[in-house]
Structures are given as structure tokens and as C-alpha cells.
CSV table of C-alpha atoms in Angstrom, one decimal:
chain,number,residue,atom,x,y,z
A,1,UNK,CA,0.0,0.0,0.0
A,2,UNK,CA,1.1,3.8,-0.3
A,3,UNK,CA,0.1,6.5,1.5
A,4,UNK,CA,-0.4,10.1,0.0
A,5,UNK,CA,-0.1,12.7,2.7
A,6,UNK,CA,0.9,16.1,3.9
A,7,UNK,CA,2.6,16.2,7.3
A,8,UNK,CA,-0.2,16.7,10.2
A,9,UNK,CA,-3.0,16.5,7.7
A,10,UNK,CA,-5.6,14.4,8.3
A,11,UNK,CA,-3.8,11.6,6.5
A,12,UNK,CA,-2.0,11.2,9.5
A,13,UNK,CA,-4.6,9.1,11.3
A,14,UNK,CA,-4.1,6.7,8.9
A,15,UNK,CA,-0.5,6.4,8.7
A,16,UNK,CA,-0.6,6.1,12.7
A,17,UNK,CA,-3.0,3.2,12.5
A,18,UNK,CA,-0.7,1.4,9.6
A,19,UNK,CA,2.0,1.9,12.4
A,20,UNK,CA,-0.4,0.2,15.0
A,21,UNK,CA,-1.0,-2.9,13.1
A,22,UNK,CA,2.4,-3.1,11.7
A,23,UNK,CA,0.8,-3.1,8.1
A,24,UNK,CA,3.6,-2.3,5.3
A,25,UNK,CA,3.5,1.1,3.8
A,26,UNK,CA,5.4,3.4,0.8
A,27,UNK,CA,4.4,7.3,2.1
A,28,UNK,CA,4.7,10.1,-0.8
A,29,UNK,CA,4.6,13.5,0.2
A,30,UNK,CA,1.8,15.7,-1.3
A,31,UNK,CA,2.1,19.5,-2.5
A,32,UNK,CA,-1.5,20.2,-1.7
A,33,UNK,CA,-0.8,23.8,-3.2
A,34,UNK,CA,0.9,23.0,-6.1
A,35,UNK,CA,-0.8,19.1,-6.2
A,36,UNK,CA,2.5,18.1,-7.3
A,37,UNK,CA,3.6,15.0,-5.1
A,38,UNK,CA,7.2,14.5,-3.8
A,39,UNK,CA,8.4,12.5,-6.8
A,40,UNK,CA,6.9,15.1,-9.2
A,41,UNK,CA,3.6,13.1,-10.0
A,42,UNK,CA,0.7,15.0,-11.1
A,43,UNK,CA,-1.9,14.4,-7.5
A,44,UNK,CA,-4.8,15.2,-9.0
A,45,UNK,CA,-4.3,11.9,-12.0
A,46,UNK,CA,-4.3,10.0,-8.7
A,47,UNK,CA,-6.9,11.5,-6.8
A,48,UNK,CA,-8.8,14.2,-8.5
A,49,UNK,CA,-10.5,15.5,-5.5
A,50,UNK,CA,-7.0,17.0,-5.1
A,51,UNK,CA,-6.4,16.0,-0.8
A,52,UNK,CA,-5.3,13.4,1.5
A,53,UNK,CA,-5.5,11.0,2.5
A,54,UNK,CA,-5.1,9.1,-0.2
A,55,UNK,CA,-4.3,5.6,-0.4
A,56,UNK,CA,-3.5,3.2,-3.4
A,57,UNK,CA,-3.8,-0.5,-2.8
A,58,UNK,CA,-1.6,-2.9,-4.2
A,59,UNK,CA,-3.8,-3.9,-6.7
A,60,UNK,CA,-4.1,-0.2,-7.9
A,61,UNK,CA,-7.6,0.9,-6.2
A,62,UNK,CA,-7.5,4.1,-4.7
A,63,UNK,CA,-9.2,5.1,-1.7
A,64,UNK,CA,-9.6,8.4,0.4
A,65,UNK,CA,-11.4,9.8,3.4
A,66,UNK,CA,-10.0,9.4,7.1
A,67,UNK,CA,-13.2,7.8,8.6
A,68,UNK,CA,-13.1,5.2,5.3
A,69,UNK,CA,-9.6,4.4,5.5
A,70,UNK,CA,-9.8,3.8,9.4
A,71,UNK,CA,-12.3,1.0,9.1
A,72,UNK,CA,-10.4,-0.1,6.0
A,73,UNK,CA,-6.8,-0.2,7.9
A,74,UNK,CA,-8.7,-1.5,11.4
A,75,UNK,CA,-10.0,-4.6,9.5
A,76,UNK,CA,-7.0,-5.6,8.2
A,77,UNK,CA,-5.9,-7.3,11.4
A,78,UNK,CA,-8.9,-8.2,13.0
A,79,UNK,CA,-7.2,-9.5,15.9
A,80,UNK,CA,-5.3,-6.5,16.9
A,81,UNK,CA,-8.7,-4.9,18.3
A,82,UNK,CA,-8.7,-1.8,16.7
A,83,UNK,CA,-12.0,-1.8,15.4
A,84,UNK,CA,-14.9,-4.0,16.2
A,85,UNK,CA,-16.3,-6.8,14.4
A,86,UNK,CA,-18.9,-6.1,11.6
A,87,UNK,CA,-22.6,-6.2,12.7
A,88,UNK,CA,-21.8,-5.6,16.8
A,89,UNK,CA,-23.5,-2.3,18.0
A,90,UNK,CA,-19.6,-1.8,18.9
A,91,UNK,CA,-19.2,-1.1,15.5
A,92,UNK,CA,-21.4,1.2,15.2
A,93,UNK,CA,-20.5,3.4,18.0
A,94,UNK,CA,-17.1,3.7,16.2
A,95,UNK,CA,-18.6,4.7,12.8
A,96,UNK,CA,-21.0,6.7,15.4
A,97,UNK,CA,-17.2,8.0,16.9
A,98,UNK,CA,-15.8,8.5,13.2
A,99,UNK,CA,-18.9,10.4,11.5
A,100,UNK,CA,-19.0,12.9,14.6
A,101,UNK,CA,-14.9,13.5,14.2
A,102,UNK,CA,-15.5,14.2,10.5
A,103,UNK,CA,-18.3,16.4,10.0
A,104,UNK,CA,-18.1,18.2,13.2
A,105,UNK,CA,-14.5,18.4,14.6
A,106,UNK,CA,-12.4,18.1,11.5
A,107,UNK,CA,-15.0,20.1,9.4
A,108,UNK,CA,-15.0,23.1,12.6
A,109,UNK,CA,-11.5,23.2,13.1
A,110,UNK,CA,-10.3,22.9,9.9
A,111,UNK,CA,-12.8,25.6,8.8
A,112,UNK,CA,-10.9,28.1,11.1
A,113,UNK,CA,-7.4,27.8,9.2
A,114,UNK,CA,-9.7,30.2,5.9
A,115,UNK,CA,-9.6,33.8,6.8
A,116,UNK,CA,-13.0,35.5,8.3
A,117,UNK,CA,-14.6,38.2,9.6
A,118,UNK,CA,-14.4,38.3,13.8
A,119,UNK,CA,-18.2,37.7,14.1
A,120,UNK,CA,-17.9,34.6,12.0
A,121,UNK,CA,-14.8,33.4,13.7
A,122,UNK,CA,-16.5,34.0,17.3
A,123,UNK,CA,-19.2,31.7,16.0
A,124,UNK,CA,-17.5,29.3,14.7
A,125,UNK,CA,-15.5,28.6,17.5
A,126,UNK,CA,-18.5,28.4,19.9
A,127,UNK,CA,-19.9,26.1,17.6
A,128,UNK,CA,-16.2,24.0,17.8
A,129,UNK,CA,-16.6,24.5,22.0
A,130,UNK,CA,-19.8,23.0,22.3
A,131,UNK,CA,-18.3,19.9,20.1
A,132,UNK,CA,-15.2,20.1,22.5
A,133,UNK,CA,-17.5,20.0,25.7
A,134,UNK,CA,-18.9,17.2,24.6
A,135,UNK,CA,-15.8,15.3,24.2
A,136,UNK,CA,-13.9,16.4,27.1
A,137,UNK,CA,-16.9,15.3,28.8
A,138,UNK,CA,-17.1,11.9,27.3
A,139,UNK,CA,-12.9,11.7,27.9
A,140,UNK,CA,-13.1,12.7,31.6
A,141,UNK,CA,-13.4,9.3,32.7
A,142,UNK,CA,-12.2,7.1,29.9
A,143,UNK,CA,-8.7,6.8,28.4
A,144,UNK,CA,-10.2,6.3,24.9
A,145,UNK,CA,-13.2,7.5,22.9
A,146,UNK,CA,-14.8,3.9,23.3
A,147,UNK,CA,-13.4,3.2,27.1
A,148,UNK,CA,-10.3,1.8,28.1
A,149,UNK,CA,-8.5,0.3,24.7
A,150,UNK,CA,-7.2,2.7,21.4
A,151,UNK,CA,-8.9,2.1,18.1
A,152,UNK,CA,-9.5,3.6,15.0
A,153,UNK,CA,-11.3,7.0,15.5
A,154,UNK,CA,-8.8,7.4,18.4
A,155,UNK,CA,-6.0,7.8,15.7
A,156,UNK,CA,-8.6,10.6,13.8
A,157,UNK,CA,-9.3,12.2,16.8
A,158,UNK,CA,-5.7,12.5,17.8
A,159,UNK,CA,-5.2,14.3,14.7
A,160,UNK,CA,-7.6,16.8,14.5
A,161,UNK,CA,-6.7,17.9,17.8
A,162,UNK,CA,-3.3,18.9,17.1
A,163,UNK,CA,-4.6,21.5,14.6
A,164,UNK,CA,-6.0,23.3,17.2
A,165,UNK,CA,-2.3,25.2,18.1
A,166,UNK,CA,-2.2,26.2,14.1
A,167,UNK,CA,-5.6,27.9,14.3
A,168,UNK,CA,-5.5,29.7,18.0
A,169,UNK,CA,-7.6,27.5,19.9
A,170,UNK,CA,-6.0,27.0,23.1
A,171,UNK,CA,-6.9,23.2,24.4
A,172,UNK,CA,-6.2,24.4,28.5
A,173,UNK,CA,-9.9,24.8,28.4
A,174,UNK,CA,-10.8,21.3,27.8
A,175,UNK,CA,-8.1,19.2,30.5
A,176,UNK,CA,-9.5,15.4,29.6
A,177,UNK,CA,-8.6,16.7,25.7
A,178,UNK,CA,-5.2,17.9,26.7
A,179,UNK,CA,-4.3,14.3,28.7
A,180,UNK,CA,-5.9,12.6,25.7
A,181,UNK,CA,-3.1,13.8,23.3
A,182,UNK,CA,-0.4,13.5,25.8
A,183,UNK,CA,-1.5,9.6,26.7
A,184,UNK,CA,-1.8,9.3,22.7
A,185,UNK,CA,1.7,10.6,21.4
A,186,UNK,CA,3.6,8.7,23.8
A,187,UNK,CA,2.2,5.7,22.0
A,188,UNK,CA,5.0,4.0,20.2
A,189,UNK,CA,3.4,3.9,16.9
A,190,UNK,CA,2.4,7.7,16.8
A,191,UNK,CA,5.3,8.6,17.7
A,192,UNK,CA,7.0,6.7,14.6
A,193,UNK,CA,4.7,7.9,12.4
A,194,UNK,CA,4.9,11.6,13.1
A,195,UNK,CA,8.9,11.4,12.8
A,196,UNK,CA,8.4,9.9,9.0
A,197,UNK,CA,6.1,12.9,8.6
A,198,UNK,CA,9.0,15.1,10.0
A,199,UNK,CA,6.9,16.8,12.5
A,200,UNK,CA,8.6,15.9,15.5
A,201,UNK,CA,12.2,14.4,15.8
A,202,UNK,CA,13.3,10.9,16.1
């Protein structure tokens, strides 16, 4: 498999979860200004929606979106616990977990890197808070979005978080998301991937 990404983009939660299972994987760095990848390859003849992630299967299919390719990478090794089995209400809650990371976290924090008036900023960031309240809530008393183990939307999560620096959103309000991210770098496997990314150092 390869892995299209741009360092801290949201193509890191799957290159942290390939890390988890141990699953082989070829990276390529994206221009997503230019959409010109690191080997000079035209991005948008791979993946004309033009972001990351994007990843390319052995056989050639392409695939994209971070709550697609979680499930994808998670059932790869079964065993490993990183998702739940098909058809278990378990299951569920993490596509529950995933869909709520996308369209509400990702989509609000990502929305604040685009330049805007100061009334629309201030609302969009109470909207974000309200999203944030929710999970610091939920994380007050559990290690992990779905209790005491990592999985999939963990990885997501995890990510979007760390955006929150690059768009002025301070985190010291929410404590249980601040632990979160500290428990969650130390992991082994996050920490790998974020040094092939070059965002922190080996």
C-alpha cells in the first residue's frame, strides 16, 4: 500500500493506524498547493479531488477519506482490536465515533485555518466548544473514545486535535482533551509515524 499525505494532515490518522498494526507502507509526500507529489507526479491523476488521504492498494484501487480508510486499515488485522467486528452495535458506535470526528471536529477546526470576519470566527469557535465540551466530557473518565483500549477513531481524533495550536484555539480549556493527546503521542506507533512525517524528531 502507499500513502499520499501532507505532514499533520488528516492523512496522519491513517499512517498512525498502519504503524499500529504493523501493516507495510510506501508514504509520498503531497504539495497540496501546487498538487504536485514529492516524486513530481501529477496528484490530481491519482486522486482528482485533489487532498489526503489518499491511499492506493496494491492492486491499484485508490481510496480516500480518514473515517473510510480507518475502518479499512482496522480490519485488516482483525485480531489487533482496533475496530470491532462487523454487525456488533460496537461497531457502530465507532462509525458513530468516526462520522462525529468528521463532520463536526475536523469540518470546525479545519474551517478556522480560511480567513473571516471576527463575528464569523466567534461563531464558529462556539460552535467547535460545544463539540469540545462534549468530548472532554465523554474523555473525563475514559482513556479512549470507546473506554479503556485505542482504536480507530482514536488515531482521527488525535489528529484533529493537534490543529487546534495552528488555528489559535488554546486546548487548556478542555483538560481530559489535553491528557488525551499527551497519553496518545507517547504511544510507540504515533510517535513513529509523526517522525516519517518530519513533525517531530526521532
Amino acid at each position: 500500500m502507499k500513502l499520499y499525505f501532507a505532514p499533520g494532515a488528516c492523512s496522519l490518522s491513517p499512517h498512525i493506524l498502519a504503524h499500529e498494526l504493523g501493516l507495510p507502507l510506501d508514504i509520498e509526500r503531497v504539495d497540496l498547493g501546487k498538487k504536485v507529489t514529492a516524486s513530481g507526479a501529477d496528484f490530481l491523476a491519482i486522486n482528482p479531488k485533489g487532498y489526503v488521504p489518499t491511499l492506493v492498494l496494491d492492486d491499484g484501487t485508490v481510496m480516500c477519506e480518514a473515517a473510510a480508510l480507518s475502518q479499512y486499515l482496522g480490519d485488516r488485522k482483525p485480531e489487533a482490536g482496533l475496530i470491532p467486528p462487523h454487525g456488533s452495535i460496537e461497531r457502530y458506535r465507532v462509525i458513530e465515533r468516526l462520522t462525529f470526528i468528521s463532520s463536526e471536529v475536523h469540518k470546525g477546526m479545519g474551517a478556522l485555518f480560511g480567513k473571516w470576519s471576527d463575528e464569523t470566527r466567534a461563531a464558529m469557535e462556539a460552535k467547535l466548544a460545544t463539540r469540545l465540551d462534549w468530548l472532554n466530557a465523554d474523555l473525563t473518565n475514559a482513556d479512549y473514545l470507546e473506554g479503556n483500549r485505542f482504536g480507530v477513531a482514536d488515531a482521527y481524533l488525535f489528529t484533529v486535535l493537534g490543529w487546534a495550536r495552528l488555528v489559535n484555539v488554546d486546548l487548556n480549556r478542555w483538560p481530559a482533551l489535553v491528557a488525551y493527546r499527551e497519553r496518545i503521542a507517547a504511544r510507540p506507533a504515533v510517535h513513529s509515524a509523526m517522525v516519517a512525517e518530519g513533525l517531530i524528531k526521532a
